[in-house]
Short mmCIF file of C-alpha atoms and ligand atoms in Angstrom, two decimals:
data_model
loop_
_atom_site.label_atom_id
_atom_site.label_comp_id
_atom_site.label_asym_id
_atom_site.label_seq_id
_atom_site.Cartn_x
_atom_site.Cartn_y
_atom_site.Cartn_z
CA UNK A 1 86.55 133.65 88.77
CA UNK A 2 83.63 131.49 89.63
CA UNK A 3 84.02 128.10 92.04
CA UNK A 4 81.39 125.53 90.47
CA UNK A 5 80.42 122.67 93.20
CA UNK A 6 77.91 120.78 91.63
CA UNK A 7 78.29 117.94 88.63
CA UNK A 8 75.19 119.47 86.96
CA UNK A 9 76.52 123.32 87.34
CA UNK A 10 79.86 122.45 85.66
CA UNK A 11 78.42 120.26 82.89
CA UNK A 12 75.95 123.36 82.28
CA UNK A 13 78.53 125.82 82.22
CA UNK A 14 80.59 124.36 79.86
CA UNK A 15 77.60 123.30 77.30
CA UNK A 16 76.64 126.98 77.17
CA UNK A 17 80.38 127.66 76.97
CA UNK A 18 80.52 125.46 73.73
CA UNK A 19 77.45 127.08 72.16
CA UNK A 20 78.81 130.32 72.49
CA UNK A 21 81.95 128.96 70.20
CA UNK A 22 84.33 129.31 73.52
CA UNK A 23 87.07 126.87 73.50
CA UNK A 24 87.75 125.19 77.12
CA UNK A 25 91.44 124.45 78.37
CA UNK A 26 90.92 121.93 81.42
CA UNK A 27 93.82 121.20 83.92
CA UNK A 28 92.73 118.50 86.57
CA UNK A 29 94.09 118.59 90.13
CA UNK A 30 93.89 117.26 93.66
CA UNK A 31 94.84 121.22 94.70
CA UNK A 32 97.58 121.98 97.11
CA UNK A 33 98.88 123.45 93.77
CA UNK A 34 102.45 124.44 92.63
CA UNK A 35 104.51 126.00 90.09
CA UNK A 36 104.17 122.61 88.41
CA UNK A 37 100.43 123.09 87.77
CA UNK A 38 101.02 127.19 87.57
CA UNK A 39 103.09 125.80 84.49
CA UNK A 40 99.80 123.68 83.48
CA UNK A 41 97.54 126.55 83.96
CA UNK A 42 99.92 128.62 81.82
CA UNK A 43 99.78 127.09 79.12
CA UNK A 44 95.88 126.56 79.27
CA UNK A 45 95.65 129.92 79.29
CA UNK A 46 97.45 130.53 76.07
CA UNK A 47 95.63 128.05 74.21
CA UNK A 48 91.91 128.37 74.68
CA UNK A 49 89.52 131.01 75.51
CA UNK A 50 88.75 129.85 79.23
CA UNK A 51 90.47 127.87 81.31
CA UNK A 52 88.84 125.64 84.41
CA UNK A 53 90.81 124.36 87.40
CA UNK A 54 89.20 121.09 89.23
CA UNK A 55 90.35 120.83 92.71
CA UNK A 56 89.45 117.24 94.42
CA UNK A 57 91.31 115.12 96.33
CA UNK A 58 89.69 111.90 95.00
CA UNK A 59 89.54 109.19 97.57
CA UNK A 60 89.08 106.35 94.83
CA UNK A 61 92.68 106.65 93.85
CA UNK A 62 93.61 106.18 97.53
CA UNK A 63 94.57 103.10 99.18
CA UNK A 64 93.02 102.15 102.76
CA UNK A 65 96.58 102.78 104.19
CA UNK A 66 97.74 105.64 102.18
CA UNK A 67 97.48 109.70 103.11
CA UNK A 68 94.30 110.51 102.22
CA UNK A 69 93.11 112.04 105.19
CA UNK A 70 96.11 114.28 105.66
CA UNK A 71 96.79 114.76 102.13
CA UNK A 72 97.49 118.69 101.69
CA UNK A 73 93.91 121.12 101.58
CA UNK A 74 94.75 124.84 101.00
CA UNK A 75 91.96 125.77 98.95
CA UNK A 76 92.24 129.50 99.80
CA UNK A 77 96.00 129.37 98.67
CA UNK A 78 94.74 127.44 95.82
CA UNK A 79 91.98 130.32 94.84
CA UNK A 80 94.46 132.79 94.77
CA UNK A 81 96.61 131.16 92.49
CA UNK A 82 94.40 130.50 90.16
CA UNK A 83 93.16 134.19 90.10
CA UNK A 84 96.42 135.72 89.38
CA UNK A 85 96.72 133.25 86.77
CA UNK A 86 93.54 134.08 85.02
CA UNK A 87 91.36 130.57 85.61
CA UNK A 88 87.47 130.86 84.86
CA UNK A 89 86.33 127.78 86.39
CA UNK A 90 87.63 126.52 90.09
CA UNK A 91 85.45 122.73 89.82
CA UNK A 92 85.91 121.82 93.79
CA UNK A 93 83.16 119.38 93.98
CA UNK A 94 82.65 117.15 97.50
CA UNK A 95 82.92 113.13 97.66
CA UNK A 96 79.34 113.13 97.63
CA UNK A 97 78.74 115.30 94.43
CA UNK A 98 81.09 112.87 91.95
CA UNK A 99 80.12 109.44 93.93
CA UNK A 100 76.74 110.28 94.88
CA UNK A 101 74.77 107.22 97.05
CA UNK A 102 74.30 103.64 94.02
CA UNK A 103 77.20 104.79 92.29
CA UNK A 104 78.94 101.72 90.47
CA UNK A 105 81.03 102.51 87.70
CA UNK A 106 84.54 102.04 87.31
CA UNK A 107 86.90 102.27 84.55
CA UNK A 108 89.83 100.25 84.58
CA UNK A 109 92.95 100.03 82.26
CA UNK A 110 94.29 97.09 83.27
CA UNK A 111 97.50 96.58 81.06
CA UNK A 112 99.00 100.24 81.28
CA UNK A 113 98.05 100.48 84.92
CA UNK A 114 99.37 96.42 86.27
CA UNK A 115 103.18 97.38 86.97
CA UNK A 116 105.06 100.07 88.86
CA UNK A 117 102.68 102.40 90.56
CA UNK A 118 100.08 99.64 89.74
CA UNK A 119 101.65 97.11 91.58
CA UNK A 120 102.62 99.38 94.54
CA UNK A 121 99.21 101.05 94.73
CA UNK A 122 96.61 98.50 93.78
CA UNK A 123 93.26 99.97 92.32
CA UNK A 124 94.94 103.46 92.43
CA UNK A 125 94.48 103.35 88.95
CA UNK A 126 91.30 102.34 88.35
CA UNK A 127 90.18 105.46 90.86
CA UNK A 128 92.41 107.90 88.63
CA UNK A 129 90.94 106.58 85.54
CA UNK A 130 87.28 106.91 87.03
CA UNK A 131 87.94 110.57 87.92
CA UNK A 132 89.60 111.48 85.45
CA UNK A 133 86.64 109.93 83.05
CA UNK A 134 84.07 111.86 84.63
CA UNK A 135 86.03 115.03 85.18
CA UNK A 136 86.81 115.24 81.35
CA UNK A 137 83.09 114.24 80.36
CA UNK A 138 81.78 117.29 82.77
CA UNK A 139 84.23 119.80 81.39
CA UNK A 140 84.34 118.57 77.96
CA UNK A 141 87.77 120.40 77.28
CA UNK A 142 89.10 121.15 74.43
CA UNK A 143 92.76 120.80 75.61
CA UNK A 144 92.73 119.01 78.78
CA UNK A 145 97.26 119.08 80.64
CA UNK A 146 98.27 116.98 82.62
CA UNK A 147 102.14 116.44 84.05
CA UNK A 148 104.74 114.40 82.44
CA UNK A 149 106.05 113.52 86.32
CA UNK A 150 102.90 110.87 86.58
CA UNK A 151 104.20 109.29 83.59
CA UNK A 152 102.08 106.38 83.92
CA UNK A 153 99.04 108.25 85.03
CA UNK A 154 99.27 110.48 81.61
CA UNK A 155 99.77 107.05 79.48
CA UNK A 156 96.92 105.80 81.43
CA UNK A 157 94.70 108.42 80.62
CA UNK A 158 95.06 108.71 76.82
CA UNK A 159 94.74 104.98 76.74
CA UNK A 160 91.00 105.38 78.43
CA UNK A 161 90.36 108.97 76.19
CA UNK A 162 91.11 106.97 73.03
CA UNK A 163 89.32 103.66 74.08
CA UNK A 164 86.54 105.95 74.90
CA UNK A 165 86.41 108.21 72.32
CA UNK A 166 86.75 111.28 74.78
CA UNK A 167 86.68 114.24 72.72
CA UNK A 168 89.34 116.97 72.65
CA UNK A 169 92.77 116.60 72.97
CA UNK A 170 95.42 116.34 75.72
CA UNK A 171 98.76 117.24 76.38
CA UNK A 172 101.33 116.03 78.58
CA UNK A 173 103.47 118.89 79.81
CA UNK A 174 107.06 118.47 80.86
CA UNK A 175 107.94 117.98 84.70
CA UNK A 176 108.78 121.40 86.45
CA UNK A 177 111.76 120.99 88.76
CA UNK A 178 113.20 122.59 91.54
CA UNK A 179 117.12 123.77 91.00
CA UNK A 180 118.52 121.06 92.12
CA UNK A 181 116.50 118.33 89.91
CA UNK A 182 113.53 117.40 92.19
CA UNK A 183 110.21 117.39 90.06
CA UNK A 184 107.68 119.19 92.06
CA UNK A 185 104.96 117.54 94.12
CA UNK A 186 102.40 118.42 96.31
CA UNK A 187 104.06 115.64 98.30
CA UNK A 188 107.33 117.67 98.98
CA UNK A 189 106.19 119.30 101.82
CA UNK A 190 106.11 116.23 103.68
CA UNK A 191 109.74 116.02 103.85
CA UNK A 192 112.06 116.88 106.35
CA UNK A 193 114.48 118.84 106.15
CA UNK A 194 117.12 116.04 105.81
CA UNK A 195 114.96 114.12 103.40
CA UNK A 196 114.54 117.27 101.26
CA UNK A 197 118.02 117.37 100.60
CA UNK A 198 118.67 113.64 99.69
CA UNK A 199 115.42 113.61 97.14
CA UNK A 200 117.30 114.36 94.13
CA UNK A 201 119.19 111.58 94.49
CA UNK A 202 115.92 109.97 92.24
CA UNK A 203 116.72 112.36 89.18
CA UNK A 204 120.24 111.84 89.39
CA UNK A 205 120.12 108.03 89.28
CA UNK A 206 117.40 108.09 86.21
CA UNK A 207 119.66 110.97 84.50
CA UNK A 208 122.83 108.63 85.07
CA UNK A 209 120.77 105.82 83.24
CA UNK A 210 120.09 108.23 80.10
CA UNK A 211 123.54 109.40 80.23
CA UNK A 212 124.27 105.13 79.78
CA UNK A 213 122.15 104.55 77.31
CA UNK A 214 123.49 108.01 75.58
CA UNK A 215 127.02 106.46 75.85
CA UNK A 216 126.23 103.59 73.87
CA UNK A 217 124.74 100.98 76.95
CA UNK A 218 121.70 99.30 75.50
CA UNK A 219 121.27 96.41 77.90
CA UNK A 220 117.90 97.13 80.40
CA UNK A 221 119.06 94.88 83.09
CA UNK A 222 122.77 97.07 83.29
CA UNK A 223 121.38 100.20 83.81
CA UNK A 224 118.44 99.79 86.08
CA UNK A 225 121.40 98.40 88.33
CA UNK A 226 123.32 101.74 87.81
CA UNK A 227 120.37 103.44 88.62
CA UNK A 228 119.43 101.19 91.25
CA UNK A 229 123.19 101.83 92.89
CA UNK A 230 123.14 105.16 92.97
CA UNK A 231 119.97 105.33 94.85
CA UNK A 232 120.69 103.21 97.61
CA UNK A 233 124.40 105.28 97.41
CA UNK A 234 122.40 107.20 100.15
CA UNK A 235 121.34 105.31 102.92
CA UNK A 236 118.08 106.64 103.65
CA UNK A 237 116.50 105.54 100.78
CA UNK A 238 114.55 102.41 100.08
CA UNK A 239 114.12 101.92 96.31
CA UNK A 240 110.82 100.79 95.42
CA UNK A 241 111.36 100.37 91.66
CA UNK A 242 113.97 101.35 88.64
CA UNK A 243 112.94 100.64 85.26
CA UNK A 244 113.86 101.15 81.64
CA UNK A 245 110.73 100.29 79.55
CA UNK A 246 108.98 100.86 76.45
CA UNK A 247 106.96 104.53 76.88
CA UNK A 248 104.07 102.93 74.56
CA UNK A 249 103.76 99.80 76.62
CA UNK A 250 105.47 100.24 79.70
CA UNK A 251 107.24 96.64 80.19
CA UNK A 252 109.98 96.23 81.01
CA UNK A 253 113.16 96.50 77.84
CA UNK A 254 115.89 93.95 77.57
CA UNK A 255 117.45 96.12 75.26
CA UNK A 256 116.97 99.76 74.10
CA UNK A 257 116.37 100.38 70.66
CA UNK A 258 115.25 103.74 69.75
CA UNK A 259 112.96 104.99 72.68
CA UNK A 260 112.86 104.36 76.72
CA UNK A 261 111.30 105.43 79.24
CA UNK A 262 113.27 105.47 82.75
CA UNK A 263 110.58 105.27 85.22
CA UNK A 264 111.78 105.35 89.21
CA UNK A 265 110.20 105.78 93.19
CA UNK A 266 111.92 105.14 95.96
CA UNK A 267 110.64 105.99 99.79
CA UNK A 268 112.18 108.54 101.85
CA UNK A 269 110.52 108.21 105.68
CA UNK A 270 107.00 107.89 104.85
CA UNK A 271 107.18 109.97 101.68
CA UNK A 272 107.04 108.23 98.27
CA UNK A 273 109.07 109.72 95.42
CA UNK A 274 108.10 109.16 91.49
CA UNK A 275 109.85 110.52 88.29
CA UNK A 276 111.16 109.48 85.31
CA UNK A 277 113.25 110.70 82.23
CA UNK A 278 112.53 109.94 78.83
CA UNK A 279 115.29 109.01 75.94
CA UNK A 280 116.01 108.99 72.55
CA UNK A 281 118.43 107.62 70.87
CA UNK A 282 119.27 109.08 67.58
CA UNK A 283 120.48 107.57 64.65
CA UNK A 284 123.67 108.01 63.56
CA UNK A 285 124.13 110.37 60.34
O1 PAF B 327 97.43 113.95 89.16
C1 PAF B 327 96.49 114.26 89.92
O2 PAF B 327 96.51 115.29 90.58
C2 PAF B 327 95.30 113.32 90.04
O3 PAF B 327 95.68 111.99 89.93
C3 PAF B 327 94.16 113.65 89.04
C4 PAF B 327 94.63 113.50 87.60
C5 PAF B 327 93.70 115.08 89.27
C6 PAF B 327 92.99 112.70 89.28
O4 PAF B 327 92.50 112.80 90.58
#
């Protein structure tokens, strides 16, 4: 397994890559990884030929107030989990390296990216959809994963692939839980112990919206209140937002027709939460 630190090393490893006929799998991380992006790396690994890992805590996506600076770095743990798992490529470039001295450019998806996370974490998504740009057009994947639990991020990015005409494809892999429903996050480990045992109380509220809309409730407003109650059901918890929306558009539904997307974060402490839980509603035969 080689680590590749430099924009120009990575964009020359993957062109000779390409000429050789190799395809590339790409998973794109800020490290500190888990079975969530094991799951990722999996599945990279089944589908193409070689599989690269980028590892970079991207300040762009970062707000002046937010963790940045103590966000999790365990590179070494990292390394060796990408080794048993068969990765090529480790991309860990520095700060410097992807936003080297003049740079400018920033890509923005303003629509896709102005509620939820948007409006909680102004210009986070204009960083993401920066990185993300230049990650994919230095890798040039084939496949590129990313996880279904940044919902928004995902729609995000294959707004800014298409608009762009990014080539290959990507694939949004389901949300890896622990047992008792919490999606996994590199953000966990911030908990406390007490907080660690009331953070399912996120997927429970979204799963008790699908179970509404399953039993026949269509009205938005009516079941992000039932989701919204059984959040603040535990004390601890400040709800930051509940939503049922459209998964092409994200806005907010009056009604649900066929699909929805239930989108949720709430704060625990000084730990944010995010997950949602997608439904369909099938016709009747
Ligand atoms: O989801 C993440 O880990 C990050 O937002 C990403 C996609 C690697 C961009 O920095």
């Amino acid at each position: 397994m080689k680590t590749i630190r430099t924009t120009s090393a990575m964009a020359d490893w993957s062109r000779r890559l390409h000429r050789e006929g190799v395809t590339i799998g790409f998973v794109p991380t800020m490290g500190a990884l888990h079975e969530g992006h094991r799951a990722l790396i999996r599945a990279a690994r089944l589908a193409c030929d070689a599989v690269v890992v980028s590892i970079f805590v991207n300040p762009t996506q970062f707000g002046p107030t937010e963790d940045l600076a103590k966000y999790p770095r365990q590179l070494r743990l990292d390394r060796a989990l990408c080794l048993k798992e068969g990765v090529d490529v480790i991309f860990a470039p520095t700060a410097e390296a992807m936003y080297p001295a003049g740079f400018q450019t920033i890509v923005a998806v303003p629509n896709l990216a102005r509620l939820w996370e948007g409006e909680a974490r102004p210009h986070h998504f204009q960083g993401v959809a920066t990185v993300v740009t230049k990650l994919l057009s230095l890798v040039q994947p084939d496949i590129a994963w990313f996880g279904q639990k940044d919902f928004q991020q995902a729609a995000v990015v294959r707004q800014l692939a298409q608009d762009l005409n990014l080539p290959g494809k990507l694939v949004v892999h389901p949300t890896v839980r622990e047992s008792d429903g919490l999606a996994l996050s590199s953000r966990n480990v911030y908990l406390s112990v007490h907080e660690r045992k009331t953070a399912p109380v996120l997927y429970r509220a979204l799963q008790a919206g699908a179970a509404a809309i399953r039993g026949g409730e269509r009205r938005g407003l009516h079941i992000q209140r039932l989701m919204a109650r059984t959040v603040t059901a535990e004390r601890s918890v400040t709800p930051e937002y509940l939503a049922v929306c459209d998964p092409s558009t994200l806005q907010p539904l009056q009604t649900v027709q066929r699909h929805a997307i239930l989108l949720g974060a709430i704060r625990l402490g000084a730990v944010r939460l995010l997950d949602n839980v997608p439904v369909t509603i099938r016709p009747q035969s």
